[in-house]
Amino acid sequence: MGKSGDSRVRGIAARAGGWSARHRWAAVGIWVLFVALSMGLGSAAGRVDVKESDQLKGETHTAAKIIEEAGIEEPASESVLVQARDGRLKATDAEFRQAVEAVVKAVEGTGQVTDVTSPYDTQTISRDGHSALVQFDMRGDSDTAGERVEPVLKAVDGVQKEHRSLRIEEIGGASMMKTFSDAFGDDFQKAEYSAVPVAFGILLIAFGALVAALLPVLLAITAIMATMGLMGLASHVVPMSDTANSVMLLVGLAVGVDYCLFYLRREREERAAGRDAQTALRIAAATSGRAIVVSGVTVCVAMAGMLFTGLAEFEAMGLASLMVVAVAMVGSVTVLPALLSLLGERVEKGKIPYLHPESRLRRNRGRGNGESRFWTAVLKGVLARPVISVVVAAGALLAISVPALGMKTQQLTLDQEFGDSLPIVQTYNRLNEAFPGGSQPAEVVVRAKDINAPEVKSALAEFRTQAVSSGASRGPVEIKLHDQQNVAFVYVPLVGGSDLDKAGASLDKLRDEVRPATLGKVDGLDAPITGQVAGSEDFNDQLGGAVVPVFAFVVVFAFALMLLSFRSLTIAITSIVLNLLSVGAAYGILVGVFQHGWGASLVGAEGVGAIITWLPLFLFVILFGLSMDYHVFVVSRIREARLRGRTTKDAIMHGVVTTAGVVTSAAVIMVAVFAIFGTLSMQSMKQMGVGLAAAVLIDATIIRGVLLPAVMALLGERNWYLPKWLHRLPDLTHDESPEAIAPVTRDDEGEPVKV
């Protein structure tokens, strides 16, 4: 084994890899036990989901707490729109009245509804007299109402068939729940299930061997399984959600596969270069293993930024993502070396003709092991003209980023989220046109010492009157009393309807003018205003307050980790700047496609006109973390070559071209997984998928292939600059000294020979 016995390895990744390779079965057994225990304990503990009262702060939170403390279960409300098709019939006509009566009788006959009201009693008739609303509540738990609404929908459809001169359509919480479940319920599962075979297919092409391609996928899946169990345990401290689970699967698969890919490619590369198996594993542990640890910790820090938003959903997503990255990182540097040691040459089982590296190495003879012909050509041009390369690449990314300056964020309305793909969306639009704000009214939750006290009843009546006279609503304003709990719900359709800007102005008028002048006069009365529009405003306000702290936390800690990991002020600064540039470009693409509609038809996003509120901050955190994968991996290889005596320019060339294959494979996997989410019907998920895929693609090509080497070439030896006053910082640099690697002996034809 030549000098392998003298190899000196330092650092946590190298020590973990060495122990794992020496205690192979123990390492594998511990990992299997960890996964099994995590799943078992998580299943036994159960998952605590985010409560509605914990979703937001502000008035939305206060209203949810009042409802929760009162023990009131709000039912799923439904409406049936009865509307003249040609504008001929009016609600006062006999035929129209017969249809309304038929609807009331039909829905009552199902036994699934309660509190059915006629528009002639509640005055829910449109101003032009051509539309009316029959309203009712579904019996039972509102969360499962979608499962019981089908008989009601069939009853309404039966009335429609008997009155073809009228449009008779049902819409509400339960019917929308069922419609979306039928149309998109399997969307996420299909995306999650298809992501695994897509990743496996790409790995099969990258490795050219069945066993080698299976390893990263299996480790990523086991990391996800373990994290699912850990989420159950963690949910008793930080409540989780289905959204957090989906994000965890997305991040876990992408990161888990990438980390194993980095490690496995380096070990294979060293063996192909003539190292014996033990030395190859040690080198992989000390180089790629160390890069994985640095990258993993950086990604975890970035994900932790979401914990500072104060938003329950973000906290759940942040903690779930953080855990899966940590588990994947630990698995990659512990159990993977043991598996590679156990498999030995069998990792090459199931070779794919023309794809296996042996044929590639024969074609690449004389060019250096693992070097990419394409990136070698690109790098020669970049390093020959670094100034032009920086100006062109940075200029292009800045130009792409410009549209982001006009980014408009909002909660997407039903028609924005789903377009015209569902009939219920057209019903939603017709309802909003006939009854502005009727589909998503403001809800005033009034709590008093005695809800039936004369002064309270007077204040409620005055509020109802002024809500309309102030111009905030066109009515009808509905009041529902819960006498035993001393709580009242006041439903106020907002002028502006589905136009959230106008509806928001109406909401502000209610909160700032109408409420203080009416309900505010009664001592001891609470009257927070909630509802979809209010929730959107409260969410925006809270998210806006979290942007600066989260951005600052992520950037500062990422900078500190890069500074400690490479002991270079220059590397730390350039890594932050380049990451911000890739995030800015992703924002620009999002705004261009989804807000301005440039190329929107290519992704099925016509007419959205806005970016969903939560996405910019979410993308920043996720992308800032994930982009560190490539940066740490490439810069580690450059630094390694520099430590071995190469000039900075040669080290840049060597580092980029030798990592190009693995970075390209990793990027293709991430882009493919994220792009799957870009194919979903929901525009919010489409925006997330397109944003993530575009950013990773930019990061792995323009940033790592052009800007990073060009900037480093211009800086030269200044890349490794560290002021003397920073020399006292902890040394977390490379786990391996240059002399630790056994030299490669080659035969007369230049082929590597194992010593």
Coordinates of C-alpha atoms in Angstrom, one line a residue, residues 119-650:
P119 CA -81.8 34.7 -0.2
Y120 CA -85.2 36.2 0.2
D121 CA -84.7 36.1 4.0
T122 CA -81.1 37.2 4.1
Q123 CA -81.3 39.6 1.2
T124 CA -78.4 38.0 -0.5
I125 CA -79.5 39.2 -3.9
S126 CA -77.2 41.1 -6.2
R127 CA -77.7 44.8 -7.0
D128 CA -78.8 44.0 -10.6
G129 CA -81.3 41.5 -9.3
H130 CA -80.0 38.7 -11.6
S131 CA -78.1 36.7 -8.9
A132 CA -79.0 35.2 -5.5
L133 CA -77.2 33.1 -2.9
V134 CA -78.6 30.1 -1.0
Q135 CA -76.3 29.7 2.0
F136 CA -75.9 26.8 4.4
D137 CA -73.3 25.0 6.6
M138 CA -72.0 21.4 6.4
R139 CA -72.7 19.2 9.4
G140 CA -69.7 17.8 11.2
D141 CA -66.0 18.6 11.3
S142 CA -65.1 21.3 8.8
D143 CA -61.7 19.7 8.2
T144 CA -63.4 16.6 6.7
A145 CA -66.4 18.3 5.1
G146 CA -64.9 17.8 1.7
E147 CA -65.4 14.0 2.1
R148 CA -69.2 14.5 2.8
V149 CA -70.1 17.2 0.3
E150 CA -70.6 15.0 -2.8
P151 CA -74.3 14.2 -2.1
V152 CA -75.0 17.9 -1.8
L153 CA -73.1 18.7 -5.0
K154 CA -75.2 16.0 -6.8
A155 CA -78.4 17.5 -5.4
V156 CA -77.5 21.0 -6.6
D157 CA -76.5 19.5 -10.0
G158 CA -80.0 17.8 -10.2
V159 CA -81.7 21.2 -9.7
Q160 CA -79.5 22.7 -12.4
K161 CA -80.7 20.1 -14.9
E162 CA -84.3 21.0 -14.2
H163 CA -83.7 24.8 -14.6
R164 CA -81.4 25.3 -17.7
S165 CA -82.3 28.9 -18.1
L166 CA -80.5 29.6 -14.8
R167 CA -76.9 29.0 -13.7
I168 CA -77.0 27.0 -10.5
E169 CA -73.5 26.3 -9.0
E170 CA -72.2 25.5 -5.6
I171 CA -69.0 26.9 -4.0
G172 CA -67.6 27.0 -0.5
G173 CA -65.0 25.5 1.8
A174 CA -66.2 21.9 1.5
S175 CA -66.8 21.9 -2.3
M176 CA -63.5 23.6 -3.0
M177 CA -61.7 21.1 -0.7
K178 CA -63.2 18.2 -2.7
T179 CA -62.6 19.7 -6.1
F180 CA -58.9 20.4 -5.3
S181 CA -58.5 17.0 -3.7
D182 CA -59.9 15.3 -6.8
A183 CA -57.9 17.4 -9.2
F184 CA -54.6 17.9 -7.4
G185 CA -54.7 15.5 -4.4
D186 CA -52.2 13.1 -6.0
D187 CA -50.1 15.9 -7.5
F188 CA -47.7 16.0 -4.6
Q189 CA -47.5 12.3 -4.3
K190 CA -46.8 11.9 -8.0
A191 CA -44.1 14.6 -7.8
E192 CA -42.5 13.0 -4.7
Y193 CA -42.6 9.5 -6.2
S194 CA -41.3 10.5 -9.6
A195 CA -38.4 12.4 -8.0
V196 CA -36.7 9.2 -6.9
P197 CA -36.6 7.4 -10.2
V198 CA -35.5 10.7 -12.0
A199 CA -32.6 11.0 -9.5
F200 CA -31.7 7.4 -9.9
G201 CA -31.7 7.6 -13.7
I202 CA -29.4 10.6 -13.7
L203 CA -27.0 8.8 -11.2
L204 CA -27.1 5.8 -13.5
I205 CA -25.8 8.0 -16.3
A206 CA -23.3 9.7 -14.1
F207 CA -21.8 6.5 -12.6
G208 CA -22.5 4.0 -15.3
A209 CA -23.0 1.2 -12.7
L210 CA -26.2 0.1 -11.0
V211 CA -24.8 -0.4 -7.5
A212 CA -23.0 2.9 -7.5
A213 CA -26.1 4.7 -8.6
L214 CA -28.3 3.0 -6.0
L215 CA -26.1 4.0 -3.0
P216 CA -26.9 7.7 -2.9
V217 CA -30.6 7.1 -3.5
L218 CA -30.8 4.5 -0.7
L219 CA -28.9 6.8 1.7
A220 CA -31.1 9.8 0.8
I221 CA -34.3 7.7 1.3
T222 CA -33.1 6.4 4.7
A223 CA -32.2 9.9 5.8
I224 CA -35.7 11.1 4.8
M225 CA -37.3 8.1 6.7
A226 CA -35.2 8.9 9.9
T227 CA -36.1 12.6 9.6
M228 CA -39.8 11.8 9.4
G229 CA -39.6 10.1 12.7
L230 CA -37.6 12.9 14.2
M231 CA -40.2 15.4 13.0
G232 CA -42.8 13.6 15.1
L233 CA -40.6 14.0 18.2
A234 CA -39.7 17.6 17.4
S235 CA -43.3 18.5 16.6
H236 CA -44.0 18.5 20.4
V237 CA -41.7 21.5 20.7
V238 CA -42.2 23.1 17.2
P239 CA -45.5 22.0 15.6
M240 CA -45.1 20.6 12.0
S241 CA -47.3 20.6 8.9
D242 CA -47.8 18.8 5.6
T243 CA -46.0 21.7 3.8
A244 CA -43.0 21.2 6.0
N245 CA -43.1 17.5 5.2
S246 CA -43.1 18.2 1.4
V247 CA -40.3 20.7 1.7
M248 CA -38.3 18.2 3.8
L249 CA -38.7 15.5 1.1
L250 CA -37.6 17.9 -1.6
V251 CA -34.5 19.2 0.2
G252 CA -33.7 15.7 1.7
L253 CA -33.6 14.0 -1.7
A254 CA -31.6 16.8 -3.4
V255 CA -29.1 17.2 -0.6
G256 CA -28.8 13.5 0.4
V257 CA -28.1 12.4 -3.1
D258 CA -25.7 15.3 -3.7
Y259 CA -23.6 14.6 -0.6
C260 CA -23.2 10.9 -1.4
L261 CA -22.5 11.8 -5.0
F262 CA -19.6 14.1 -3.9
Y263 CA -18.1 11.4 -1.6
L264 CA -18.6 8.4 -4.0
R265 CA -17.2 10.2 -7.0
R266 CA -14.0 11.2 -5.1
E267 CA -13.4 7.7 -3.9
R268 CA -13.9 6.3 -7.4
E269 CA -11.6 8.9 -8.8
E270 CA -8.8 8.1 -6.4
R271 CA -9.1 4.3 -7.1
A272 CA -9.1 5.0 -10.8
A273 CA -5.9 7.0 -10.3
G274 CA -4.1 4.0 -8.8
R275 CA -4.8 4.3 -5.1
D276 CA -5.5 1.2 -3.1
A277 CA -9.1 1.0 -1.6
Q278 CA -8.0 2.0 1.9
T279 CA -6.1 5.1 0.7
A280 CA -8.9 6.1 -1.7
L281 CA -11.4 6.0 1.2
R282 CA -9.1 8.1 3.4
I283 CA -8.6 10.7 0.8
A284 CA -12.4 10.9 0.1
A285 CA -13.1 11.2 3.8
A286 CA -10.6 14.0 4.3
T287 CA -11.5 15.9 1.1
S288 CA -15.1 15.4 0.0
G289 CA -16.1 14.3 3.5
R290 CA -14.8 17.5 4.9
A291 CA -16.5 19.5 2.1
I292 CA -19.8 17.8 3.0
V293 CA -19.5 18.7 6.7
V294 CA -18.7 22.3 5.9
S295 CA -21.5 22.5 3.3
G296 CA -24.0 20.7 5.6
V297 CA -23.3 23.0 8.5
T298 CA -23.7 26.0 6.3
V299 CA -27.0 24.7 4.8
C300 CA -28.3 24.0 8.4
V301 CA -27.4 27.5 9.4
A302 CA -29.2 28.9 6.4
M303 CA -32.3 26.8 7.2
A304 CA -32.2 27.9 10.8
G305 CA -32.9 31.4 9.5
M306 CA -36.5 30.4 9.0
L307 CA -36.8 30.0 12.7
F308 CA -36.5 33.7 13.2
T309 CA -39.6 34.6 11.1
G310 CA -42.0 34.0 14.0
L311 CA -44.3 32.3 11.4
A312 CA -45.3 28.8 12.5
E313 CA -45.3 27.4 9.0
F314 CA -41.8 28.8 8.3
E315 CA -40.5 27.5 11.6
A316 CA -41.8 24.1 10.7
M317 CA -40.2 24.1 7.3
G318 CA -36.9 25.5 8.6
L319 CA -36.6 22.9 11.4
A320 CA -37.7 20.0 9.1
S321 CA -35.2 21.0 6.4
L322 CA -32.4 21.6 9.0
M323 CA -32.9 18.1 10.4
V324 CA -32.9 16.3 7.0
V325 CA -29.8 18.1 5.9
A326 CA -28.0 17.2 9.2
V327 CA -29.1 13.5 9.0
A328 CA -28.0 13.3 5.4
M329 CA -24.7 14.9 6.2
V330 CA -24.0 12.5 9.1
G331 CA -25.0 9.5 7.0
S332 CA -22.7 10.5 4.1
V333 CA -19.6 10.7 6.3
T334 CA -20.3 7.7 8.5
V335 CA -22.3 4.9 6.9
L336 CA -21.2 5.6 3.3
P337 CA -17.5 4.8 3.9
A338 CA -18.5 1.5 5.6
L339 CA -20.7 0.5 2.6
L340 CA -17.9 1.4 0.2
S341 CA -15.5 -0.6 2.3
L342 CA -17.8 -3.6 2.4
L343 CA -18.6 -3.5 -1.3
G344 CA -15.1 -2.9 -2.5
E345 CA -14.9 -3.5 -6.3
R346 CA -18.6 -4.7 -6.2
V347 CA -19.6 -1.1 -6.2
E348 CA -19.0 -1.3 -9.9
K349 CA -21.6 -4.1 -10.4
G350 CA -24.2 -3.7 -13.1
K351 CA -22.0 -1.7 -15.5
I352 CA -23.8 0.2 -18.2
P353 CA -22.0 -0.1 -21.6
Y354 CA -20.6 3.2 -22.9
L355 CA -21.5 5.0 -19.6
H356 CA -19.0 3.4 -17.2
P357 CA -16.0 5.5 -16.3
E358 CA -13.5 2.8 -17.6
S359 CA -14.4 3.7 -21.2
R360 CA -14.3 7.4 -20.3
L361 CA -10.9 7.1 -18.7
R362 CA -9.5 5.4 -21.8
R363 CA -10.8 8.2 -23.9
N364 CA -9.5 10.8 -21.4
R365 CA -6.0 9.3 -21.2
G366 CA -3.3 11.9 -20.9
R367 CA -5.8 14.7 -19.9
G368 CA -5.8 13.9 -16.1
N369 CA -8.2 11.8 -14.3
G370 CA -11.8 13.0 -14.1
E371 CA -11.2 16.2 -16.1
S372 CA -14.1 17.5 -18.2
R373 CA -13.2 18.2 -21.9
F374 CA -16.0 20.8 -22.2
W375 CA -15.2 22.6 -19.0
T376 CA -11.5 22.5 -19.8
A377 CA -12.2 24.4 -23.0
V378 CA -14.5 26.9 -21.2
L379 CA -11.9 27.4 -18.4
K380 CA -9.1 28.1 -20.8
G381 CA -11.1 30.9 -22.3
V382 CA -12.3 32.3 -18.9
L383 CA -8.8 32.2 -17.4
A384 CA -7.3 33.8 -20.6
R385 CA -9.7 36.7 -20.4
P386 CA -10.9 36.9 -16.8
V387 CA -11.9 40.6 -16.9
I388 CA -14.1 40.1 -19.9
S389 CA -15.5 36.9 -18.4
V390 CA -16.5 38.8 -15.1
V391 CA -18.0 41.7 -17.0
V392 CA -20.1 39.6 -19.3
A393 CA -21.2 37.0 -16.7
A394 CA -21.9 39.5 -13.9
G395 CA -23.5 41.9 -16.4
A396 CA -25.8 39.1 -17.6
L397 CA -26.8 38.1 -14.1
L398 CA -27.4 41.7 -13.0
A399 CA -29.6 42.2 -16.1
I400 CA -31.6 39.1 -15.3
S401 CA -31.9 40.4 -11.7
V402 CA -33.4 43.8 -12.7
P403 CA -37.0 42.7 -12.9
A404 CA -36.8 41.7 -9.2
L405 CA -36.7 45.4 -8.3
G406 CA -40.4 45.6 -9.2
M407 CA -41.5 42.4 -7.5
K408 CA -45.1 42.3 -6.3
T409 CA -45.9 39.8 -3.6
Q410 CA -49.3 38.7 -2.4
Q411 CA -51.4 35.8 -1.4
L412 CA -52.7 34.3 -4.7
T413 CA -56.4 34.4 -5.2
L414 CA -58.2 31.2 -6.4
D415 CA -58.1 32.3 -10.1
Q416 CA -54.4 33.1 -9.8
E417 CA -53.6 29.9 -8.1
F418 CA -55.5 27.6 -10.5
G419 CA -56.3 29.7 -13.6
D420 CA -59.3 28.5 -15.5
S421 CA -58.4 24.8 -15.2
L422 CA -61.4 24.1 -12.9
P423 CA -65.1 25.0 -13.3
I424 CA -65.2 26.1 -9.7
V425 CA -62.7 28.9 -10.4
Q426 CA -65.3 30.3 -12.9
T427 CA -67.9 30.0 -10.3
Y428 CA -65.6 31.9 -7.9
N429 CA -65.2 34.7 -10.4
R430 CA -69.0 35.0 -11.1
L431 CA -69.7 35.0 -7.4
N432 CA -67.2 37.8 -6.8
E433 CA -68.6 39.8 -9.7
A434 CA -72.2 39.5 -8.4
F435 CA -71.3 39.8 -4.7
P436 CA -68.0 41.6 -4.3
G437 CA -66.1 40.1 -1.4
G438 CA -68.8 37.5 -0.8
S439 CA -66.4 34.6 -1.4
Q440 CA -63.9 35.7 1.2
P441 CA -65.6 38.2 3.7
A442 CA -63.8 39.8 6.6
E443 CA -64.8 38.0 9.8
V444 CA -65.1 40.1 13.0
V445 CA -64.8 37.9 16.1
V446 CA -66.6 39.8 18.9
R447 CA -66.1 38.6 22.5
A448 CA -68.0 40.4 25.3
K449 CA -68.8 39.8 28.9
D450 CA -72.5 39.5 27.9
I451 CA -73.0 39.3 24.1
N452 CA -76.7 40.0 24.6
A453 CA -76.2 43.2 26.6
P454 CA -78.1 46.1 25.1
E455 CA -74.9 48.2 24.5
V456 CA -73.3 45.2 22.7
K457 CA -76.3 44.6 20.5
S458 CA -76.5 48.3 19.7
A459 CA -72.7 48.4 18.8
L460 CA -73.1 45.4 16.6
A461 CA -76.1 47.0 14.8
E462 CA -74.2 50.2 14.4
F463 CA -71.1 48.4 13.1
R464 CA -73.3 46.6 10.5
T465 CA -74.7 49.9 9.3
Q466 CA -71.4 51.8 9.2
A467 CA -69.6 49.0 7.4
V468 CA -71.9 49.6 4.4
S469 CA -72.2 53.4 4.7
S470 CA -68.4 53.8 5.0
G471 CA -68.0 52.2 1.6
A472 CA -66.0 49.2 3.0
S473 CA -68.8 46.8 2.1
R474 CA -71.9 46.6 0.0
G475 CA -73.5 44.1 2.3
P476 CA -75.3 42.1 3.3
V477 CA -73.5 42.0 6.7
E478 CA -74.4 38.8 8.5
I479 CA -74.2 38.3 12.3
K480 CA -74.1 34.9 14.0
L481 CA -74.5 34.8 17.8
H482 CA -73.0 32.1 20.1
D483 CA -74.9 33.0 23.3
Q484 CA -73.3 30.5 25.6
Q485 CA -69.8 31.5 24.7
N486 CA -70.6 35.2 24.6
V487 CA -69.1 35.4 21.1
A488 CA -70.5 36.8 17.9
F489 CA -69.2 36.4 14.3
V490 CA -69.8 39.3 11.9
Y491 CA -69.3 38.5 8.3
V492 CA -68.5 41.5 6.1
P493 CA -68.1 41.2 2.3
L494 CA -65.3 43.6 1.3
V495 CA -65.5 46.0 -1.6
G496 CA -62.8 45.0 -3.9
G497 CA -63.6 41.3 -3.9
S498 CA -60.8 39.2 -5.4
D499 CA -58.7 42.4 -6.1
L500 CA -56.6 42.1 -2.9
D501 CA -55.3 45.7 -3.1
K502 CA -58.8 47.1 -3.1
A503 CA -60.1 44.6 -0.6
G504 CA -57.1 45.4 1.7
A505 CA -58.1 49.1 1.6
S506 CA -61.7 48.1 2.6
L507 CA -60.3 46.0 5.4
D508 CA -58.2 48.9 6.7
K509 CA -61.3 51.1 6.7
L510 CA -63.1 48.6 8.8
R511 CA -60.2 48.2 11.3
D512 CA -59.2 51.9 11.5
E513 CA -62.5 53.7 11.2
V514 CA -65.6 51.6 11.5
R515 CA -64.6 49.4 14.4
P516 CA -63.3 52.2 16.7
A517 CA -66.4 54.3 16.1
T518 CA -68.8 51.4 16.9
L519 CA -67.5 48.4 18.8
G520 CA -64.6 50.4 20.3
K521 CA -67.0 52.3 22.5
V522 CA -68.0 49.2 24.5
D523 CA -65.7 48.5 27.5
G524 CA -64.2 45.0 27.8
L525 CA -65.2 44.0 24.2
D526 CA -62.6 42.4 21.9
A527 CA -63.2 42.5 18.2
P528 CA -60.3 41.3 16.1
I529 CA -60.9 41.1 12.4
T530 CA -59.8 38.0 10.6
G531 CA -60.6 36.3 7.3
Q532 CA -58.6 35.6 4.1
V533 CA -57.8 39.2 3.3
A534 CA -56.9 40.0 6.9
G535 CA -54.7 36.9 7.1
S536 CA -52.9 37.9 4.0
E537 CA -52.2 41.4 5.4
D538 CA -51.1 40.1 8.8
F539 CA -48.9 37.6 7.1
N540 CA -47.3 40.3 4.9
D541 CA -46.7 42.5 7.9
Q542 CA -45.1 39.8 9.9
L543 CA -43.0 38.5 7.0
G544 CA -41.9 42.0 6.2
G545 CA -40.6 42.4 9.7
A546 CA -38.7 39.1 9.5
V547 CA -36.9 39.8 6.2
V548 CA -34.0 41.9 7.6
P549 CA -33.2 39.7 10.7
V550 CA -33.4 36.5 8.6
F551 CA -31.2 37.9 5.8
A552 CA -28.7 39.2 8.3
F553 CA -28.6 36.0 10.2
V554 CA -28.0 33.8 7.2
V555 CA -25.4 36.1 5.5
V556 CA -23.4 36.7 8.7
F557 CA -23.3 33.1 9.8
A558 CA -22.5 31.8 6.3
F559 CA -19.7 34.4 6.0
A560 CA -18.3 33.3 9.4
L561 CA -18.4 29.6 8.4
M562 CA -16.7 30.2 5.1
L563 CA -14.0 32.3 6.9
L564 CA -13.3 29.6 9.4
S565 CA -13.4 26.8 6.9
F566 CA -11.0 28.3 4.4
R567 CA -9.2 30.9 6.6
S568 CA -9.5 33.4 3.8
L569 CA -11.3 36.7 4.1
T570 CA -11.4 36.9 0.3
I571 CA -13.0 33.5 -0.2
A572 CA -15.7 34.4 2.5
I573 CA -16.6 37.7 0.8
T574 CA -16.7 36.3 -2.7
S575 CA -18.8 33.4 -1.7
I576 CA -21.4 35.7 -0.2
V577 CA -21.4 38.0 -3.2
L578 CA -21.7 35.2 -5.7
N579 CA -24.5 33.6 -3.8
L580 CA -26.5 36.8 -3.6
L581 CA -26.0 37.3 -7.3
S582 CA -27.5 33.8 -8.1
V583 CA -30.4 34.5 -5.7
G584 CA -31.0 37.9 -7.4
A585 CA -31.0 36.2 -10.8
A586 CA -33.6 33.6 -9.6
Y587 CA -35.8 36.4 -8.3
G588 CA -35.5 38.2 -11.7
I589 CA -36.5 35.0 -13.6
L590 CA -39.5 34.5 -11.2
V591 CA -40.8 38.1 -11.7
G592 CA -40.2 38.0 -15.5
V593 CA -42.1 34.7 -15.9
F594 CA -44.9 34.9 -13.3
Q595 CA -45.4 38.6 -12.9
H596 CA -44.7 40.0 -16.3
G597 CA -45.6 36.8 -18.3
W598 CA -42.4 36.5 -20.3
G599 CA -42.4 32.9 -21.5
A600 CA -45.1 32.1 -19.0
S601 CA -47.0 29.9 -21.5
L602 CA -44.0 27.5 -21.5
V603 CA -44.6 26.7 -17.8
G604 CA -48.4 27.2 -17.8
A605 CA -48.4 30.4 -15.8
E606 CA -50.4 32.8 -17.8
G607 CA -52.1 35.6 -16.0
V608 CA -50.7 35.1 -12.5
G609 CA -49.3 38.7 -12.2
A610 CA -47.7 38.3 -8.8
I611 CA -45.3 36.2 -6.7
I612 CA -46.8 34.4 -3.7
T613 CA -45.9 36.2 -0.5
W614 CA -43.8 33.5 1.2
L615 CA -41.7 32.5 -1.7
P616 CA -38.9 35.2 -1.8
L617 CA -37.8 34.7 1.8
F618 CA -38.2 30.9 1.4
L619 CA -36.1 30.9 -1.8
F620 CA -33.4 33.0 -0.3
V621 CA -32.9 30.7 2.7
I622 CA -33.1 27.5 0.6
L623 CA -30.9 28.7 -2.2
F624 CA -28.3 30.4 0.0
G625 CA -27.9 27.1 1.7
L626 CA -27.9 24.8 -1.3
S627 CA -25.6 27.0 -3.4
M628 CA -22.9 26.5 -0.7
D629 CA -22.8 22.8 -1.8
Y630 CA -21.1 23.6 -5.0
H631 CA -19.1 26.5 -3.7
V632 CA -17.5 24.6 -0.9
F633 CA -16.9 21.5 -3.1
V634 CA -15.2 23.5 -5.9
V635 CA -13.2 25.9 -3.7
S636 CA -12.0 22.9 -1.5
R637 CA -10.6 21.3 -4.6
I638 CA -9.0 24.5 -5.7
R639 CA -7.4 25.0 -2.3
E640 CA -6.3 21.4 -2.2
A641 CA -4.5 21.8 -5.5
R642 CA -2.9 25.1 -4.3
L643 CA -1.6 23.4 -1.1
R644 CA 0.1 20.8 -3.3
G645 CA 2.2 23.4 -4.9
R646 CA 0.2 24.4 -8.0
T647 CA 0.0 28.1 -9.0
T648 CA -3.3 29.7 -8.2
K649 CA -4.3 29.7 -11.9
D650 CA -3.4 26.1 -12.4

